[in-house]
Amino acid sequence: KRINVKEFLKTDNRNWDWVLLDPPYNLMRKIKTKNYKIQQPFTADVELRNLIRSYCIRYTKNILWLDYCAPMVEGFKRRKLWLLLPGGFHNVRVLSWLIKPEEWKKNIEARYRFDEFVEECYRE
């Protein structure tokens, strides 16, 4: 189902564990994006960037962001980065995992609890 992204961000209020962002880049021909109502690259659309930032701060814990660079969202930390090397004449892209600091802390605490559990199993 094709919907207007800006309208979705303004009206949706569901909580998400993950949000995947894969913005359009290199809008050479606007015909390609006519059905999506996109008129400019994501980086130039300040209104959309602000909507995404405020939406993510309110409604998600983790962001996977595929882009040419490694962008950040205020209120999130970078957890991990991967390079996408598609080969041929395709551009290299970066997949960023952004996480809220409180979620990062929960993940670290859970990891330590698991490590302690494994150590106890080896002691027995």
CSV table of N, CA and C in Angstrom, one decimal:
chain,number,residue,atom,x,y,z
A,1,LYS,N,0.8,-1.2,0.0
A,1,LYS,CA,0.0,0.0,0.0
A,1,LYS,C,0.9,1.2,0.0
A,2,ARG,N,0.7,2.1,-0.9
A,2,ARG,CA,1.5,3.3,-1.0
A,2,ARG,C,0.8,4.4,-0.2
A,3,ILE,N,1.5,5.0,0.7
A,3,ILE,CA,0.9,6.1,1.5
A,3,ILE,C,1.9,7.3,1.5
A,4,ASN,N,1.5,8.4,1.9
A,4,ASN,CA,2.3,9.6,2.0
A,4,ASN,C,3.1,9.5,3.3
A,5,VAL,N,4.4,9.4,3.3
A,5,VAL,CA,5.2,9.2,4.4
A,5,VAL,C,5.0,10.3,5.5
A,6,LYS,N,4.9,11.6,5.1
A,6,LYS,CA,4.7,12.6,6.0
A,6,LYS,C,3.4,12.5,6.8
A,7,GLU,N,2.4,12.2,6.0
A,7,GLU,CA,1.1,12.0,6.7
A,7,GLU,C,1.1,10.8,7.7
A,8,PHE,N,1.8,9.7,7.3
A,8,PHE,CA,1.9,8.6,8.2
A,8,PHE,C,2.6,9.0,9.5
A,9,LEU,N,3.7,9.7,9.4
A,9,LEU,CA,4.5,10.1,10.5
A,9,LEU,C,3.7,11.1,11.4
A,10,LYS,N,2.8,11.8,10.8
A,10,LYS,CA,2.0,12.8,11.6
A,10,LYS,C,0.9,12.1,12.3
A,11,THR,N,0.4,11.0,11.8
A,11,THR,CA,-0.9,10.4,12.3
A,11,THR,C,-0.6,9.1,13.1
A,12,ASP,N,0.5,8.3,12.8
A,12,ASP,CA,0.7,7.1,13.5
A,12,ASP,C,1.2,7.3,14.9
A,13,ASN,N,0.7,6.5,15.8
A,13,ASN,CA,1.2,6.6,17.2
A,13,ASN,C,1.5,5.2,17.8
A,14,ARG,N,1.8,4.2,17.0
A,14,ARG,CA,2.2,2.9,17.5
A,14,ARG,C,3.6,2.9,17.9
A,15,ASN,N,3.9,2.1,18.9
A,15,ASN,CA,5.3,1.9,19.4
A,15,ASN,C,5.9,0.7,18.6
A,16,TRP,N,7.2,0.9,18.2
A,16,TRP,CA,7.9,0.0,17.4
A,16,TRP,C,9.2,-0.4,18.1
A,17,ASP,N,9.5,-1.7,18.0
A,17,ASP,CA,10.9,-2.1,18.5
A,17,ASP,C,11.9,-1.7,17.5
A,18,TRP,N,11.6,-1.7,16.2
A,18,TRP,CA,12.6,-1.4,15.2
A,18,TRP,C,11.9,-0.5,14.1
A,19,VAL,N,12.7,0.5,13.6
A,19,VAL,CA,12.3,1.3,12.4
A,19,VAL,C,13.4,1.1,11.4
A,20,LEU,N,13.0,0.8,10.2
A,20,LEU,CA,14.0,0.7,9.1
A,20,LEU,C,13.9,1.9,8.2
A,21,LEU,N,15.0,2.7,8.1
A,21,LEU,CA,15.0,3.8,7.2
A,21,LEU,C,15.9,3.6,6.0
A,22,ASP,N,15.4,3.7,4.8
A,22,ASP,CA,16.1,3.5,3.6
A,22,ASP,C,15.7,4.6,2.6
A,23,PRO,N,16.1,5.9,2.9
A,23,PRO,CA,15.6,7.0,2.1
A,23,PRO,C,16.0,6.9,0.7
A,24,PRO,N,15.2,7.6,-0.2
A,24,PRO,CA,15.7,7.6,-1.6
A,24,PRO,C,16.8,8.6,-1.8
A,25,TYR,N,17.8,8.2,-2.6
A,25,TYR,CA,18.9,9.1,-2.9
A,25,TYR,C,19.0,9.3,-4.4
A,26,ASN,N,19.8,10.2,-4.8
A,26,ASN,CA,20.0,10.4,-6.2
A,26,ASN,C,18.8,10.5,-7.1
A,27,LEU,N,17.9,11.4,-6.8
A,27,LEU,CA,16.7,11.6,-7.5
A,27,LEU,C,17.0,12.3,-8.8
A,28,MET,N,17.5,11.5,-9.8
A,28,MET,CA,17.9,12.1,-11.1
A,28,MET,C,16.7,12.4,-11.9
A,29,ARG,N,15.7,11.5,-11.8
A,29,ARG,CA,14.5,11.6,-12.6
A,29,ARG,C,13.3,11.6,-11.7
A,30,LYS,N,12.5,12.7,-11.7
A,30,LYS,CA,11.4,12.8,-10.8
A,30,LYS,C,10.3,11.8,-11.2
A,31,ILE,N,10.3,11.3,-12.4
A,31,ILE,CA,9.3,10.4,-12.8
A,31,ILE,C,9.3,9.1,-11.9
A,32,LYS,N,10.5,8.7,-11.5
A,32,LYS,CA,10.7,7.5,-10.7
A,32,LYS,C,9.9,7.6,-9.4
A,33,THR,N,9.8,8.8,-8.9
A,33,THR,CA,9.3,9.0,-7.5
A,33,THR,C,7.9,9.7,-7.6
A,34,LYS,N,7.3,9.8,-8.7
A,34,LYS,CA,6.0,10.5,-8.9
A,34,LYS,C,4.9,9.9,-8.0
A,35,ASN,N,4.9,8.5,-8.0
A,35,ASN,CA,3.9,7.8,-7.3
A,35,ASN,C,4.0,8.0,-5.8
A,36,TYR,N,5.2,8.3,-5.3
A,36,TYR,CA,5.5,8.4,-3.9
A,36,TYR,C,5.4,9.8,-3.4
A,37,LYS,N,5.1,10.8,-4.3
A,37,LYS,CA,5.0,12.2,-3.9
A,37,LYS,C,6.3,12.8,-3.4
A,38,ILE,N,7.4,12.2,-3.8
A,38,ILE,CA,8.7,12.7,-3.3
A,38,ILE,C,9.2,13.7,-4.4
A,39,GLN,N,9.6,14.9,-4.0
A,39,GLN,CA,10.0,15.9,-4.9
A,39,GLN,C,11.5,16.2,-4.8
A,40,GLN,N,12.1,15.8,-3.7
A,40,GLN,CA,13.5,16.2,-3.5
A,40,GLN,C,14.2,15.1,-2.7
A,41,PRO,N,15.5,15.1,-2.7
A,41,PRO,CA,16.2,14.1,-1.9
A,41,PRO,C,15.9,14.2,-0.4
A,42,PHE,N,16.0,13.1,0.3
A,42,PHE,CA,15.8,13.1,1.7
A,42,PHE,C,16.6,14.1,2.5
A,43,THR,N,17.9,14.2,2.1
A,43,THR,CA,18.8,15.1,2.9
A,43,THR,C,18.3,16.6,2.7
A,44,ALA,N,17.7,16.9,1.6
A,44,ALA,CA,17.3,18.3,1.4
A,44,ALA,C,15.9,18.6,2.0
A,45,ASP,N,15.2,17.6,2.4
A,45,ASP,CA,13.8,17.8,2.9
A,45,ASP,C,13.8,17.9,4.5
A,46,VAL,N,14.0,19.2,4.9
A,46,VAL,CA,14.1,19.4,6.3
A,46,VAL,C,12.8,19.0,7.1
A,47,GLU,N,11.7,19.3,6.5
A,47,GLU,CA,10.4,18.9,7.2
A,47,GLU,C,10.4,17.4,7.4
A,48,LEU,N,10.7,16.6,6.4
A,48,LEU,CA,10.7,15.2,6.6
A,48,LEU,C,11.7,14.7,7.6
A,49,ARG,N,12.9,15.2,7.6
A,49,ARG,CA,13.9,14.9,8.5
A,49,ARG,C,13.5,15.2,10.0
A,50,ASN,N,12.9,16.3,10.2
A,50,ASN,CA,12.4,16.7,11.5
A,50,ASN,C,11.2,15.7,11.9
A,51,LEU,N,10.3,15.4,11.0
A,51,LEU,CA,9.3,14.4,11.3
A,51,LEU,C,9.8,13.1,11.7
A,52,ILE,N,10.8,12.6,11.0
A,52,ILE,CA,11.4,11.3,11.3
A,52,ILE,C,12.1,11.3,12.6
A,53,ARG,N,12.8,12.4,12.9
A,53,ARG,CA,13.5,12.5,14.2
A,53,ARG,C,12.5,12.4,15.3
A,54,SER,N,11.5,13.3,15.3
A,54,SER,CA,10.6,13.3,16.4
A,54,SER,C,9.8,12.0,16.5
A,55,TYR,N,9.4,11.4,15.4
A,55,TYR,CA,8.7,10.2,15.4
A,55,TYR,C,9.5,9.1,16.1
A,56,CYS,N,10.8,9.0,15.7
A,56,CYS,CA,11.7,7.9,16.2
A,56,CYS,C,11.9,8.1,17.7
A,57,ILE,N,12.1,9.4,18.1
A,57,ILE,CA,12.3,9.6,19.6
A,57,ILE,C,11.1,9.2,20.4
A,58,ARG,N,9.9,9.4,19.9
A,58,ARG,CA,8.7,9.0,20.6
A,58,ARG,C,8.3,7.5,20.5
A,59,TYR,N,8.5,6.9,19.3
A,59,TYR,CA,7.9,5.6,19.1
A,59,TYR,C,8.8,4.4,18.8
A,60,THR,N,10.1,4.6,18.9
A,60,THR,CA,10.9,3.4,18.6
A,60,THR,C,12.1,3.3,19.5
A,61,LYS,N,12.7,2.1,19.6
A,61,LYS,CA,13.9,1.9,20.5
A,61,LYS,C,15.1,1.7,19.6
A,62,ASN,N,14.9,1.2,18.4
A,62,ASN,CA,16.1,0.9,17.5
A,62,ASN,C,15.8,1.4,16.1
A,63,ILE,N,16.8,1.9,15.5
A,63,ILE,CA,16.7,2.3,14.1
A,63,ILE,C,17.8,1.6,13.3
A,64,LEU,N,17.4,1.0,12.2
A,64,LEU,CA,18.3,0.5,11.1
A,64,LEU,C,18.3,1.5,10.0
A,65,TRP,N,19.4,2.1,9.7
A,65,TRP,CA,19.3,3.2,8.7
A,65,TRP,C,20.4,2.9,7.6
A,66,LEU,N,19.9,2.6,6.4
A,66,LEU,CA,20.7,2.4,5.2
A,66,LEU,C,20.9,3.6,4.4
A,67,ASP,N,22.1,4.1,4.3
A,67,ASP,CA,22.4,5.4,3.6
A,67,ASP,C,23.8,5.4,3.1
A,68,TYR,N,24.1,6.5,2.4
A,68,TYR,CA,25.5,6.7,1.9
A,68,TYR,C,26.5,7.1,3.0
A,69,CYS,N,26.0,7.6,4.1
A,69,CYS,CA,26.8,8.0,5.2
A,69,CYS,C,26.3,7.3,6.5
A,70,ALA,N,26.8,7.6,7.6
A,70,ALA,CA,26.3,7.1,8.9
A,70,ALA,C,25.6,8.2,9.7
A,71,PRO,N,24.3,8.4,9.4
A,71,PRO,CA,23.6,9.5,10.0
A,71,PRO,C,23.3,9.2,11.5
A,72,MET,N,23.0,10.2,12.3
A,72,MET,CA,22.6,10.1,13.7
A,72,MET,C,21.3,10.8,13.9
A,73,VAL,N,20.6,10.3,14.9
A,73,VAL,CA,19.3,10.9,15.3
A,73,VAL,C,19.5,11.3,16.7
A,74,GLU,N,19.2,12.6,17.0
A,74,GLU,CA,19.4,13.1,18.3
A,74,GLU,C,18.5,12.2,19.3
A,75,GLY,N,19.2,11.9,20.4
A,75,GLY,CA,18.5,11.0,21.4
A,75,GLY,C,18.8,9.5,21.2
A,76,PHE,N,19.7,9.2,20.2
A,76,PHE,CA,20.1,7.8,20.0
A,76,PHE,C,21.6,7.7,20.0
A,77,LYS,N,22.1,6.5,20.2
A,77,LYS,CA,23.6,6.3,20.1
A,77,LYS,C,23.8,5.3,19.0
A,78,ARG,N,25.0,5.3,18.4
A,78,ARG,CA,25.3,4.4,17.4
A,78,ARG,C,25.8,3.1,18.0
A,79,ARG,N,25.1,2.0,17.7
A,79,ARG,CA,25.4,0.7,18.3
A,79,ARG,C,26.4,-0.1,17.4
A,80,LYS,N,26.2,-0.1,16.1
A,80,LYS,CA,27.0,-0.8,15.2
A,80,LYS,C,26.9,-0.3,13.8
A,81,LEU,N,27.9,-0.5,13.0
A,81,LEU,CA,27.9,-0.1,11.6
A,81,LEU,C,28.3,-1.3,10.7
A,82,TRP,N,27.7,-1.4,9.5
A,82,TRP,CA,28.1,-2.4,8.5
A,82,TRP,C,28.2,-1.7,7.2
A,83,LEU,N,29.1,-2.1,6.4
A,83,LEU,CA,29.2,-1.6,5.0
A,83,LEU,C,28.5,-2.6,4.1
A,84,LEU,N,27.8,-2.0,3.2
A,84,LEU,CA,27.1,-2.8,2.1
A,84,LEU,C,27.9,-2.6,0.8
A,85,LEU,N,28.5,-3.7,0.4
A,85,LEU,CA,29.4,-3.7,-0.8
A,85,LEU,C,28.7,-4.5,-1.9
A,86,PRO,N,27.8,-3.8,-2.7
A,86,PRO,CA,27.0,-4.6,-3.7
A,86,PRO,C,27.8,-5.0,-4.9
A,87,GLY,N,29.0,-4.4,-5.1
A,87,GLY,CA,29.8,-4.8,-6.3
A,87,GLY,C,29.3,-4.1,-7.6
A,88,GLY,N,30.1,-4.3,-8.6
A,88,GLY,CA,29.8,-3.7,-9.9
A,88,GLY,C,29.9,-2.2,-9.8
A,89,PHE,N,29.0,-1.5,-10.4
A,89,PHE,CA,29.0,0.0,-10.4
A,89,PHE,C,28.1,0.6,-9.4
A,90,HIS,N,27.6,-0.3,-8.4
A,90,HIS,CA,26.7,0.2,-7.4
A,90,HIS,C,27.5,0.9,-6.3
A,91,ASN,N,26.9,1.9,-5.7
A,91,ASN,CA,27.5,2.7,-4.6
A,91,ASN,C,27.6,1.9,-3.3
A,92,VAL,N,28.7,2.1,-2.6
A,92,VAL,CA,28.8,1.5,-1.2
A,92,VAL,C,27.9,2.3,-0.3
A,93,ARG,N,27.2,1.5,0.5
A,93,ARG,CA,26.3,2.2,1.5
A,93,ARG,C,26.6,1.7,2.9
A,94,VAL,N,26.1,2.4,3.9
A,94,VAL,CA,26.4,2.1,5.3
A,94,VAL,C,25.1,1.8,6.0
A,95,LEU,N,25.1,0.6,6.7
A,95,LEU,CA,23.9,0.3,7.5
A,95,LEU,C,24.3,0.6,9.0
A,96,SER,N,23.5,1.6,9.6
A,96,SER,CA,23.8,2.0,11.0
A,96,SER,C,22.7,1.4,11.9
A,97,TRP,N,23.1,0.9,13.0
A,97,TRP,CA,22.1,0.5,14.0
A,97,TRP,C,22.2,1.6,15.1
A,98,LEU,N,21.1,2.3,15.2
A,98,LEU,CA,21.0,3.3,16.3
A,98,LEU,C,20.1,2.8,17.4
A,99,ILE,N,20.4,3.1,18.6
A,99,ILE,CA,19.7,2.6,19.7
A,99,ILE,C,19.6,3.7,20.8
A,100,LYS,N,18.4,3.7,21.5
A,100,LYS,CA,18.3,4.7,22.6
A,100,LYS,C,19.2,4.3,23.7
A,101,PRO,N,19.8,5.3,24.4
A,101,PRO,CA,20.8,5.0,25.5
A,101,PRO,C,20.2,4.0,26.5
A,102,GLU,N,18.9,4.2,26.9
A,102,GLU,CA,18.4,3.3,27.9
A,102,GLU,C,18.3,1.9,27.5
A,103,GLU,N,18.0,1.7,26.2
A,103,GLU,CA,18.0,0.3,25.6
A,103,GLU,C,19.4,-0.3,25.5
A,104,TRP,N,20.3,0.6,25.2
A,104,TRP,CA,21.7,0.1,25.2
A,104,TRP,C,22.1,-0.4,26.6
A,105,LYS,N,21.7,0.3,27.6
A,105,LYS,CA,22.1,-0.1,29.0
A,105,LYS,C,21.4,-1.4,29.3
A,106,LYS,N,20.1,-1.6,28.9
A,106,LYS,CA,19.4,-2.9,29.1
A,106,LYS,C,20.1,-4.0,28.4
A,107,ASN,N,20.6,-3.8,27.2
A,107,ASN,CA,21.3,-4.8,26.4
A,107,ASN,C,22.6,-5.2,27.1
A,108,ILE,N,23.3,-4.2,27.6
A,108,ILE,CA,24.6,-4.5,28.2
A,108,ILE,C,24.3,-5.3,29.5
A,109,GLU,N,23.4,-4.9,30.3
A,109,GLU,CA,23.0,-5.6,31.5
A,109,GLU,C,22.6,-7.0,31.3
A,110,ALA,N,21.8,-7.2,30.2
A,110,ALA,CA,21.4,-8.5,29.9
A,110,ALA,C,22.5,-9.4,29.4
A,111,ARG,N,23.5,-8.8,28.7
A,111,ARG,CA,24.7,-9.5,28.3
A,111,ARG,C,25.5,-10.0,29.4
A,112,TYR,N,25.7,-9.1,30.4
A,112,TYR,CA,26.5,-9.4,31.6
A,112,TYR,C,25.8,-10.6,32.4
A,113,ARG,N,24.5,-10.5,32.5
A,113,ARG,CA,23.7,-11.5,33.2
A,113,ARG,C,23.9,-12.9,32.5
A,114,PHE,N,23.9,-12.9,31.2
A,114,PHE,CA,24.0,-14.1,30.4
A,114,PHE,C,25.5,-14.6,30.6
A,115,ASP,N,26.5,-13.7,30.5
A,115,ASP,CA,27.8,-14.2,30.7
A,115,ASP,C,28.0,-14.8,32.1
A,116,GLU,N,27.4,-14.2,33.1
A,116,GLU,CA,27.5,-14.7,34.5
A,116,GLU,C,26.9,-16.1,34.5
A,117,PHE,N,25.7,-16.3,33.9
A,117,PHE,CA,25.0,-17.6,33.8
A,117,PHE,C,25.9,-18.6,33.2
A,118,VAL,N,26.6,-18.3,32.1
A,118,VAL,CA,27.4,-19.2,31.4
A,118,VAL,C,28.6,-19.6,32.3
A,119,GLU,N,29.2,-18.7,32.9
A,119,GLU,CA,30.3,-18.9,33.8
A,119,GLU,C,29.9,-19.9,35.0
A,120,GLU,N,28.7,-19.7,35.5
A,120,GLU,CA,28.2,-20.6,36.6
A,120,GLU,C,28.0,-22.0,36.0
A,121,CYS,N,27.5,-22.1,34.8
A,121,CYS,CA,27.3,-23.5,34.2
A,121,CYS,C,28.7,-24.2,34.1
A,122,TYR,N,29.7,-23.4,33.7
A,122,TYR,CA,31.1,-24.0,33.5
A,122,TYR,C,31.6,-24.4,34.9
A,123,ARG,N,31.4,-23.7,35.9
A,123,ARG,CA,31.9,-24.0,37.3
A,123,ARG,C,31.3,-25.3,37.8
A,124,GLU,N,30.0,-25.6,37.4
A,124,GLU,CA,29.3,-26.8,37.9
A,124,GLU,C,29.9,-27.9,37.1
